Tab-separated table of C-alpha atoms in Angstrom:
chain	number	residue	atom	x	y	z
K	23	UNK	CA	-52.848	27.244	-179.380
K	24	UNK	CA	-56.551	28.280	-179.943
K	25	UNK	CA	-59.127	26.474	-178.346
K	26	UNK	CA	-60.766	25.326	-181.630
K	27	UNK	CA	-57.207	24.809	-183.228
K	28	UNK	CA	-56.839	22.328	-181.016
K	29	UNK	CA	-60.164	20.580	-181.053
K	30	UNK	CA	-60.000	20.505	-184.914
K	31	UNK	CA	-56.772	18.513	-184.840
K	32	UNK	CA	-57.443	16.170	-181.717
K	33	UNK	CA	-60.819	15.816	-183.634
K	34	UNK	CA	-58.699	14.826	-187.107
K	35	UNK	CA	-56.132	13.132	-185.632
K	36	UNK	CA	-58.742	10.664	-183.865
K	37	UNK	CA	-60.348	10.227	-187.287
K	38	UNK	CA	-56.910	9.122	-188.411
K	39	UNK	CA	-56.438	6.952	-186.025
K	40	UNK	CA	-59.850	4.922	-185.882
K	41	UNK	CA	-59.081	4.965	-190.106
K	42	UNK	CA	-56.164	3.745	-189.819
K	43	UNK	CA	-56.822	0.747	-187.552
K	44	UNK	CA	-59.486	-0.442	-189.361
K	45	UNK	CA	-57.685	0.060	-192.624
K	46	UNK	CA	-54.462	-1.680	-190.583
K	47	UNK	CA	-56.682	-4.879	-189.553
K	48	UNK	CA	-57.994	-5.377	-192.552
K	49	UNK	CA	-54.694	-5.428	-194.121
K	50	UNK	CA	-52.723	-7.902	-191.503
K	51	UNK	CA	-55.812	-10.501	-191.903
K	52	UNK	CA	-56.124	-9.988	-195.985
K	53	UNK	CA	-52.268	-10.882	-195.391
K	54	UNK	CA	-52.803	-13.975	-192.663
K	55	UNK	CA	-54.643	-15.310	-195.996
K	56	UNK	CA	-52.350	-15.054	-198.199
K	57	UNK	CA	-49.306	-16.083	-196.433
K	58	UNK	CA	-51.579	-19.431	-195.200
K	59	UNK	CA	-52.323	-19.840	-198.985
K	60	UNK	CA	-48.294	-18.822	-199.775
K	61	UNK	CA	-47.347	-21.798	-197.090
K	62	UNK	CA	-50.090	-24.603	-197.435
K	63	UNK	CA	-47.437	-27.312	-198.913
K	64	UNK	CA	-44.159	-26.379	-196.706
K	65	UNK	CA	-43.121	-27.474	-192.930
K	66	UNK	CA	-43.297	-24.226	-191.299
K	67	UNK	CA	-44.559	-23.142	-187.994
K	68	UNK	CA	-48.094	-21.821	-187.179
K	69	UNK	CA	-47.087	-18.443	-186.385
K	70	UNK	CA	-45.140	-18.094	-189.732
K	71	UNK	CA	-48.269	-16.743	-191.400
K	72	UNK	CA	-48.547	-14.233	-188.564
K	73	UNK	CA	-45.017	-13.167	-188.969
K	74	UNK	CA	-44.336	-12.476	-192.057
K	75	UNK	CA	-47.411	-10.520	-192.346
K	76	UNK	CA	-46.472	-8.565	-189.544
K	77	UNK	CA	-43.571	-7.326	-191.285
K	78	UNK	CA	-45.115	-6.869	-194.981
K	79	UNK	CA	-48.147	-5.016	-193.208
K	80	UNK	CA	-46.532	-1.392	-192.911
K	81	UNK	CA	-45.635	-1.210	-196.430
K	82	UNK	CA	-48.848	-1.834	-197.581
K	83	UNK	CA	-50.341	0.305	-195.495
K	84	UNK	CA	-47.496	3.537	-196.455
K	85	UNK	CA	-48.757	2.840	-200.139
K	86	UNK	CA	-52.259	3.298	-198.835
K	87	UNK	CA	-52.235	6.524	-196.919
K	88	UNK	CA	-53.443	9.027	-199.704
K	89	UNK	CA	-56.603	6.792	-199.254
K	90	UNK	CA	-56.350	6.665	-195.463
K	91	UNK	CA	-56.053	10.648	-195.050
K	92	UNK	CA	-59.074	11.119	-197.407
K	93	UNK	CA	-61.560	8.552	-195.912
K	94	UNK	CA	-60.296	10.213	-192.140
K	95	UNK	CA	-60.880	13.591	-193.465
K	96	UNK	CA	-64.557	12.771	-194.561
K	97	UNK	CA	-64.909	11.571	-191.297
K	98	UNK	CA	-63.896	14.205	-189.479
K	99	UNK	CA	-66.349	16.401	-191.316
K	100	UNK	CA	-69.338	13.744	-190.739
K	101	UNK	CA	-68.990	14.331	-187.009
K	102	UNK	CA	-68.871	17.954	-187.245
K	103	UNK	CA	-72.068	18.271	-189.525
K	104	UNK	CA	-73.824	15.351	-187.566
K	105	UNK	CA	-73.371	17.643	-184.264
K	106	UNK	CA	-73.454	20.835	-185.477
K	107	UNK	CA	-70.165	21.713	-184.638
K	108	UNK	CA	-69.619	23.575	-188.225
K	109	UNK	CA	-72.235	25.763	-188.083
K	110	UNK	CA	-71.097	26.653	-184.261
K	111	UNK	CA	-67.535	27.561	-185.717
K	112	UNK	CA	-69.167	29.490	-188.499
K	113	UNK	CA	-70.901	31.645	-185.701
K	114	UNK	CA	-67.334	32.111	-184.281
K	115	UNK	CA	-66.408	33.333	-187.162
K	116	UNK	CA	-64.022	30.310	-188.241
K	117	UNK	CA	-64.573	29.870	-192.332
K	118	UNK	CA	-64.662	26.957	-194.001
K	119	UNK	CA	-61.200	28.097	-195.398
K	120	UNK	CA	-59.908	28.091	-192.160
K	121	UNK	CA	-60.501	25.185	-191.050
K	122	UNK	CA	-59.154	23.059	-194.665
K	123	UNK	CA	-56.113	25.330	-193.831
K	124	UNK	CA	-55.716	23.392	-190.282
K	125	UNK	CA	-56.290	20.107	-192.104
K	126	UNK	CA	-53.473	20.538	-195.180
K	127	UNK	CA	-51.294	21.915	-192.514
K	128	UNK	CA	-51.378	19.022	-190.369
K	129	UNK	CA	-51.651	16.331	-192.890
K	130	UNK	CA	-48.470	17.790	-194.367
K	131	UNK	CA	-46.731	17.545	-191.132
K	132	UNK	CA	-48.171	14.079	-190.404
K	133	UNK	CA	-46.478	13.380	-194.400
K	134	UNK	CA	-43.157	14.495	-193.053
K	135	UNK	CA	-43.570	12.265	-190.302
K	136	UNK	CA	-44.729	9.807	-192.259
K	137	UNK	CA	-41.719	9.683	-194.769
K	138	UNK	CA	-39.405	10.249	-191.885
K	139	UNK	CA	-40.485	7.436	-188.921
K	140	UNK	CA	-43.009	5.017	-191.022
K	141	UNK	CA	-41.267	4.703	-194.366
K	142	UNK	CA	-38.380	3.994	-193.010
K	143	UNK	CA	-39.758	1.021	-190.505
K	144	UNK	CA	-41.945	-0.199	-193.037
K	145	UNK	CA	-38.905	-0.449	-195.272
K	146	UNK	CA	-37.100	-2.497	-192.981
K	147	UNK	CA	-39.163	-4.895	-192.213
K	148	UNK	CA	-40.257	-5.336	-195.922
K	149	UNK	CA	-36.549	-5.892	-196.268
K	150	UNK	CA	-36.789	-8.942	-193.968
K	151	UNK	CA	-40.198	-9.905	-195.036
K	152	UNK	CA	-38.488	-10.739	-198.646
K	153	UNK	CA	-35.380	-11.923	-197.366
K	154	UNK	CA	-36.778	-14.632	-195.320
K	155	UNK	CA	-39.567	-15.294	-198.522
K	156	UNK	CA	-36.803	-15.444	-200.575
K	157	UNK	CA	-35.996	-18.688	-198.738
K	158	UNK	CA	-39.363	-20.860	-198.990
K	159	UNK	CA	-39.889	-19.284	-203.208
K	160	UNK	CA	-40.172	-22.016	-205.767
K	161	UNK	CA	-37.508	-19.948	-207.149
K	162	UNK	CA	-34.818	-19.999	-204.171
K	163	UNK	CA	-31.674	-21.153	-205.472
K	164	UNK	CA	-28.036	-20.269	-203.817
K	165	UNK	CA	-27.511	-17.421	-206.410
K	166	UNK	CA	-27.453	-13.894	-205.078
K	167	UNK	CA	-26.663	-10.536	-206.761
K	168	UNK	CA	-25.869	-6.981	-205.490
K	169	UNK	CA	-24.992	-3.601	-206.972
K	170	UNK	CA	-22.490	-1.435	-204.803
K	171	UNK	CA	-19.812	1.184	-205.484
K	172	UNK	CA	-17.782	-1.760	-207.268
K	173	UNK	CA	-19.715	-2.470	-209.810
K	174	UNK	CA	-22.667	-5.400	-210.270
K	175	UNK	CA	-21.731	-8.619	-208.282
K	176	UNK	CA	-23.268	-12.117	-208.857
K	177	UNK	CA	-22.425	-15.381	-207.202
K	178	UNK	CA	-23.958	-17.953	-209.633
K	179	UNK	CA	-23.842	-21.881	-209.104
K	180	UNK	CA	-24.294	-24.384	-212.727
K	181	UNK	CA	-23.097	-28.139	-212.874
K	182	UNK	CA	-21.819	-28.031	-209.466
K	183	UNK	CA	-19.350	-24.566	-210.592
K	184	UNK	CA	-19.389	-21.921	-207.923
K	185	UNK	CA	-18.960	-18.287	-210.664
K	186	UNK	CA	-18.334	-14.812	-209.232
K	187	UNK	CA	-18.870	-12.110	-212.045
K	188	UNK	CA	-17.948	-8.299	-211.547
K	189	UNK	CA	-18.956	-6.131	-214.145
K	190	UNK	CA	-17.912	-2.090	-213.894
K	191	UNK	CA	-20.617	-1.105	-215.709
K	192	UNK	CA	-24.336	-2.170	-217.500
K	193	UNK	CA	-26.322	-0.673	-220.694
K	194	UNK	CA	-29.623	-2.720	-220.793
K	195	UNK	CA	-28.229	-6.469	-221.823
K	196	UNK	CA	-24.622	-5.820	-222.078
K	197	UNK	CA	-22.075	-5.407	-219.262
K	198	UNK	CA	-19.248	-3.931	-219.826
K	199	UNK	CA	-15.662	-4.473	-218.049
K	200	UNK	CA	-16.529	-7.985	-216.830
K	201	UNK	CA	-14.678	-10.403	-214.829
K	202	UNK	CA	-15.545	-13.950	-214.193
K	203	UNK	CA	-13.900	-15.945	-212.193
K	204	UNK	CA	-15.396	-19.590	-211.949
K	205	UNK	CA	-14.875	-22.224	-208.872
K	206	UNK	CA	-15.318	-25.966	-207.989
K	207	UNK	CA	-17.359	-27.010	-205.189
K	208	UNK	CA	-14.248	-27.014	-202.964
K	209	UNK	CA	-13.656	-23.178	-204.104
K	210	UNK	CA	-10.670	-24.089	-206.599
K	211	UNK	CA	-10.097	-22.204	-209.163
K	212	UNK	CA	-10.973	-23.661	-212.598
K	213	UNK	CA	-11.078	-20.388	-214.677
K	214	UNK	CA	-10.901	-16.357	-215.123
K	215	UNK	CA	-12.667	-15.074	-218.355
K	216	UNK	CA	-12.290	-11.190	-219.223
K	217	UNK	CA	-14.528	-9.722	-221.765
K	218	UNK	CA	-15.506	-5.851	-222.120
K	219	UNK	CA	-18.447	-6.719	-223.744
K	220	UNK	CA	-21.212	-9.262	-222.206
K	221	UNK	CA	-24.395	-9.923	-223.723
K	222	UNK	CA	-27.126	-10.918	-221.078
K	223	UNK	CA	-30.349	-10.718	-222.526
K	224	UNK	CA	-30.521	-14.967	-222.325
K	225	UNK	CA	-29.872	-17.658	-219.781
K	226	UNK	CA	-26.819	-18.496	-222.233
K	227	UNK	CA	-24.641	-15.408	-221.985
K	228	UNK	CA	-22.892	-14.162	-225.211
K	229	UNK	CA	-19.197	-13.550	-224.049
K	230	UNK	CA	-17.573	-11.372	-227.115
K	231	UNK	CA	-13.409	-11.189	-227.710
K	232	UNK	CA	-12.957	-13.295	-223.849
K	233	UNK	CA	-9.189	-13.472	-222.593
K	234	UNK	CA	-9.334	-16.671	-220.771
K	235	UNK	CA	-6.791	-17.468	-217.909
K	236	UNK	CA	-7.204	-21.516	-217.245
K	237	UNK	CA	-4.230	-23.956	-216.266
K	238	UNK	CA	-1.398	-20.871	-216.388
K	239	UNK	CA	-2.173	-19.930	-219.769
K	240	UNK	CA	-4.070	-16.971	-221.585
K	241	UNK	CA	-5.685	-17.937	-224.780
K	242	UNK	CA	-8.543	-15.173	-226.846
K	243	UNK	CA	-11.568	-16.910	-227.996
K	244	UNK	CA	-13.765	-14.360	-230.193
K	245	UNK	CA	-16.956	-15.316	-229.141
K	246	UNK	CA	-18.212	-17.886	-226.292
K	247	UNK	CA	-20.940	-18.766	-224.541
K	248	UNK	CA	-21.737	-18.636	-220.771
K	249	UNK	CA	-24.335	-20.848	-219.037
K	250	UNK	CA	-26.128	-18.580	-216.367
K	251	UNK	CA	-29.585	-18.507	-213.962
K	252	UNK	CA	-29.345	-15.111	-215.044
K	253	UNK	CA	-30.153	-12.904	-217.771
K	254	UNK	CA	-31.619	-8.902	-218.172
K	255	UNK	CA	-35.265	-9.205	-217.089
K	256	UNK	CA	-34.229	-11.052	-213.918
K	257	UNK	CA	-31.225	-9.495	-212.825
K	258	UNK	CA	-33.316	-6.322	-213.217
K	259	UNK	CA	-36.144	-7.760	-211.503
K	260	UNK	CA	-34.188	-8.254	-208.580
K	261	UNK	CA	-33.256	-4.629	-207.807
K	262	UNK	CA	-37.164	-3.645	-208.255
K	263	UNK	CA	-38.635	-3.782	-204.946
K	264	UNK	CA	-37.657	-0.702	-203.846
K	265	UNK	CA	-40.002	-0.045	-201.178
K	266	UNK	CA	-37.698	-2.280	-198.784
K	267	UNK	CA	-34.935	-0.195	-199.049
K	268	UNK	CA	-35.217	3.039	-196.557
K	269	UNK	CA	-34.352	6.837	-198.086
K	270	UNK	CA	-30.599	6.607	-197.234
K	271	UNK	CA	-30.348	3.291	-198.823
K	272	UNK	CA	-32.048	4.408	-201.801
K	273	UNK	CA	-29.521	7.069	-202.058
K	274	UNK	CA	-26.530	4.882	-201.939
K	275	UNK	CA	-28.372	2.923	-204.082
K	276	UNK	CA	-28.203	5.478	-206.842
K	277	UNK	CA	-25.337	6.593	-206.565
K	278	UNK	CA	-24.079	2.713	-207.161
K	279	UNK	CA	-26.180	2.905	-209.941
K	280	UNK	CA	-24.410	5.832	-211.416
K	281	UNK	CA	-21.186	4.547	-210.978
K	282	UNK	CA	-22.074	1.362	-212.919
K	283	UNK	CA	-23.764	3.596	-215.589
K	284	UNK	CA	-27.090	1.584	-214.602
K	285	UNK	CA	-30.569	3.655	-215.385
K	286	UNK	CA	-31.999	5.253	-212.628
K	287	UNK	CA	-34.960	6.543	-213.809
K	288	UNK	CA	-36.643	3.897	-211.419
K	289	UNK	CA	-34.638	4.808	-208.043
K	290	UNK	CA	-35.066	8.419	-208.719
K	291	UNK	CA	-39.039	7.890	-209.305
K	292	UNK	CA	-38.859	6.559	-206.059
K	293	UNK	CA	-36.733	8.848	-204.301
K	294	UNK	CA	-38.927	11.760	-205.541
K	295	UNK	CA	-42.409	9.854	-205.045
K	296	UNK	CA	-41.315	9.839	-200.815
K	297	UNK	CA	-40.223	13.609	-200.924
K	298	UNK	CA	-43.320	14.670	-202.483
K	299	UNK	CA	-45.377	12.184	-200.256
K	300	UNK	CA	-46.305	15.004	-197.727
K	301	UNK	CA	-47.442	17.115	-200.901
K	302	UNK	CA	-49.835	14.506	-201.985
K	303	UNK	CA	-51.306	13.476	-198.548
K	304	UNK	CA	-51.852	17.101	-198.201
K	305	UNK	CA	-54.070	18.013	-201.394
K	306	UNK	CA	-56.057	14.426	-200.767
K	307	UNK	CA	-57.352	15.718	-197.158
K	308	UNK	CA	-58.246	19.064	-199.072
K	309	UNK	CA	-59.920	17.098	-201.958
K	310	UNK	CA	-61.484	15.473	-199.416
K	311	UNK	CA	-62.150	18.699	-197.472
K	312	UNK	CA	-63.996	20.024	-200.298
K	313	UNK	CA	-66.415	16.988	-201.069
K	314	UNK	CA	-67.437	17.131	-197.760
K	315	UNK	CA	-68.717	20.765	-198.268
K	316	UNK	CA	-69.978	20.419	-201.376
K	317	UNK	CA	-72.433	17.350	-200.610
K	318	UNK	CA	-73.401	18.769	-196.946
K	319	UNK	CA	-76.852	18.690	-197.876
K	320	UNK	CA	-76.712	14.953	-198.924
K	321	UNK	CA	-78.453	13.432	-197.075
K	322	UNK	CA	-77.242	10.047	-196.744
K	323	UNK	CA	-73.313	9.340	-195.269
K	324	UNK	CA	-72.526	6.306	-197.400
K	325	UNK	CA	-73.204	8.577	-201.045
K	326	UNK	CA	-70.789	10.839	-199.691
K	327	UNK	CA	-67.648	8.374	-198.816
K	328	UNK	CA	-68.542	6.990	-202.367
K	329	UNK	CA	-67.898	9.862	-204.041
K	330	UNK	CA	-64.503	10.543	-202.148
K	331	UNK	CA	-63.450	7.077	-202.861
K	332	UNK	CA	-64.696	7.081	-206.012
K	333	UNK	CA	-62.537	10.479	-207.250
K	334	UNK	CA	-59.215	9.313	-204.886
K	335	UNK	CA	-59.424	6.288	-207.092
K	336	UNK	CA	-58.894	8.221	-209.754
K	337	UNK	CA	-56.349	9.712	-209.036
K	338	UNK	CA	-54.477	6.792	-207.855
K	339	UNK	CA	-54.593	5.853	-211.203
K	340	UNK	CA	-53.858	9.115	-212.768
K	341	UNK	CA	-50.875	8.851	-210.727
K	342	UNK	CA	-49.658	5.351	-212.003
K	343	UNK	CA	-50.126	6.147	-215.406
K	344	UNK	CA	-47.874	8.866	-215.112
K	345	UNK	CA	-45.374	7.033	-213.376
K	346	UNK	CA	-45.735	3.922	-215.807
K	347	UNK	CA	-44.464	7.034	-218.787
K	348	UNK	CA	-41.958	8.166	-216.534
K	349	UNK	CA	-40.149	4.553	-215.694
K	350	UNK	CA	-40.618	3.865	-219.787
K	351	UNK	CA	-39.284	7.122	-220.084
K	352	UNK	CA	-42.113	8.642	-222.604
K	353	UNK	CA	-42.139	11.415	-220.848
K	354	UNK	CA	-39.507	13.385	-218.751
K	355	UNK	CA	-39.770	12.119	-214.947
K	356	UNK	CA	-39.857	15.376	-214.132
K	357	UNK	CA	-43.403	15.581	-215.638
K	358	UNK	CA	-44.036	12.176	-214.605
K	359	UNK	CA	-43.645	13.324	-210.761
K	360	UNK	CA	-45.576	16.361	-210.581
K	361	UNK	CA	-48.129	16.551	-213.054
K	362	UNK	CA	-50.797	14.018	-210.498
K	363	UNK	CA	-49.089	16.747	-208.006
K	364	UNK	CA	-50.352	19.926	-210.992
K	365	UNK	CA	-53.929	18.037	-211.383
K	366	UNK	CA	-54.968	18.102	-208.014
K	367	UNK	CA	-53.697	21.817	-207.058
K	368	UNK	CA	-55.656	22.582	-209.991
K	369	UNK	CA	-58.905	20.615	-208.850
K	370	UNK	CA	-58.311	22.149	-205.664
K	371	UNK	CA	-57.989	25.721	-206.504
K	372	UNK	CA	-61.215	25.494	-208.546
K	373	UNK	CA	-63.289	23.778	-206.484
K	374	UNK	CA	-62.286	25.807	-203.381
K	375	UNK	CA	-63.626	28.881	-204.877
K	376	UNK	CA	-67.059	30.181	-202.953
K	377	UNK	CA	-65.752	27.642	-200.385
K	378	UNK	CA	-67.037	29.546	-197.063
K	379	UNK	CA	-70.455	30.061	-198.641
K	380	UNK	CA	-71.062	26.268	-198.377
């Protein structure tokens, strides 16, 4: 490897890393708050707060990378104007090309590493952080439901009745091919309902044409209804967080989906947000790049963080937008994916014209 090869990526890559602990601290104490708040009125121990933000840290900070490449990027080019170090490789006969071409190279390999080693950790341990959550919520209750290649499983407890409901497949509020099979506290059975048609948009499910199996008889009831802690928003609520699933469980994941006929316009926005992740982190260190040329002559430091900031903000919303049309399906996800992905090659390839002459 080149001599300045290297020093331009041990120089990046300790940008990064000074970024990224500062960004990383602020985070876990921002956190430390808000778990202390979260905890105030329940009997847990001291280093509960500490804990749990331990594990909810890393996601955070995945979401926050685009910004955390960007800021390290502008600070790898303060150092190198502050001492000179730019004009020294411009003698050498390094251009300013060049050198953004070392910088989108190895912040797209740092993506792939990224997706591949922190996604996946910081998936896991969000997994745990709302697992154990889940258990102190002002909402716990000993309900649970799961999607898997069977179908859509809930265990459901009413008026001391234990229920386990299967349905085979789910169109917005109505599941179809349902089975419910309803206990006593001991686990006897009490009843078996079978309806193909299930309406769930309420608490108070609409059972249409049941077949109900109680006492060793089968008797059809037209319509009936079924007293649940369920209905559409929450059951759909509940498979929403996927950032605490890791990219093999997001692909099982949709594939249960498809099975059950379930929409998976918001796994596959997810799916194809992480593959393109190394993309993205890739044109925000050459946005970045090109600020930094562009307002050399500035004299002041602060303006010129302020005005990356200020355009990465931006596009973080530019890039939620388009994601909020894609999971509402306004627009095909398709589009929804790549055009922030379009808009910034575009900025880029503008803006990086006359590039060495700065």
């Amino acid at each position: 490897m080149k001599t300045h090869i290297q020093f331009i990526i041990i120089s990046f890559l300790k940008s990064f890393l000074n970024v990224f602990l500062v960004m990383l601290s602020l985070v876990f104490i921002l956190n430390i708050l808000q778990e202390i708040e979260f905890f105030s009125n329940k009997n847990v121990g001291s280093f509960y707060p500490i804990y749990l933000s331990l594990m909810n840290t890393p996601s955070i900070i995945f979401e926050m990378f685009p910004f955390i490449f960007l800021i390290a990027a502008q600070f790898f080019f303060i150092k190198l104007f502050n001492n000179d170090e730019i004009n020294i490789f411009k003698y050498s006969g390094l251009k300013n090309i060049k050198i953004i071409y070392i910088l989108s190279a190895l912040s797209f390999s740092m993506g792939i590493i990224a997706i591949v080693v922190f996604y996946n950790l910081s998936s896991t341990l969000q997994s745990y952080y709302l697992e154990i959550k889940n258990q102190y919520s002002a909402d716990k209750s000993d309900y649970l439901a799961v999607i898997n290649k069977n179908g859509l499983w809930i265990k459901d407890i009413i008026d001391d009745q234990i229920s386990i409901i299967n349905a085979s497949k789910i169109n917005n509020n109505i599941l179809s091919e349902t089975f419910i099979s309803t206990f006593d506290k001991d686990y006897k059975l009490i009843k078996n309902i079978r309806s193909n048609k299930v309406d769930i948009k309420k608490n108070k499910w609409l059972i249409y044409d049941a077949s109900i199996y109680e006492n060793n008889t089968n008797k059809k009831i037209q319509l009936i209804e079924f007293d649940t802690n369920f209905n559409q928003k929450k059951i759909e609520s509940l498979f929403s967080n996927l950032s605490s699933l890791s990219i093999l469980k997001l692909f099982d994941l949709r594939k249960n989906y498809k099975s059950l006929s379930y929409s998976l316009v918001d796994v596959d926005l997810q799916i194809n947000k992480i593959l393109v992740y190394p993309l993205y982190l890739m044109l925000m260190t050459i946005l970045s790049s090109i600020i930094m040329f562009n307002t050399k002559s500035f004299k002041g430091n602060s303006l010129k963080i302020v005005i990356g900031l200020f355009l990465s903000v931006i596009v973080y919303y530019i890039s939620n937008f388009f994601s909020v049309l894609g999971v509402t399906e306004k627009i095909p996800l398709i589009i929804a994916i790549f055009s922030p992905i379009i808009i910034l090659c575009i900025i880029n390839s503008l803006m990086l014209i006359n590039i060495n002459e700065k």
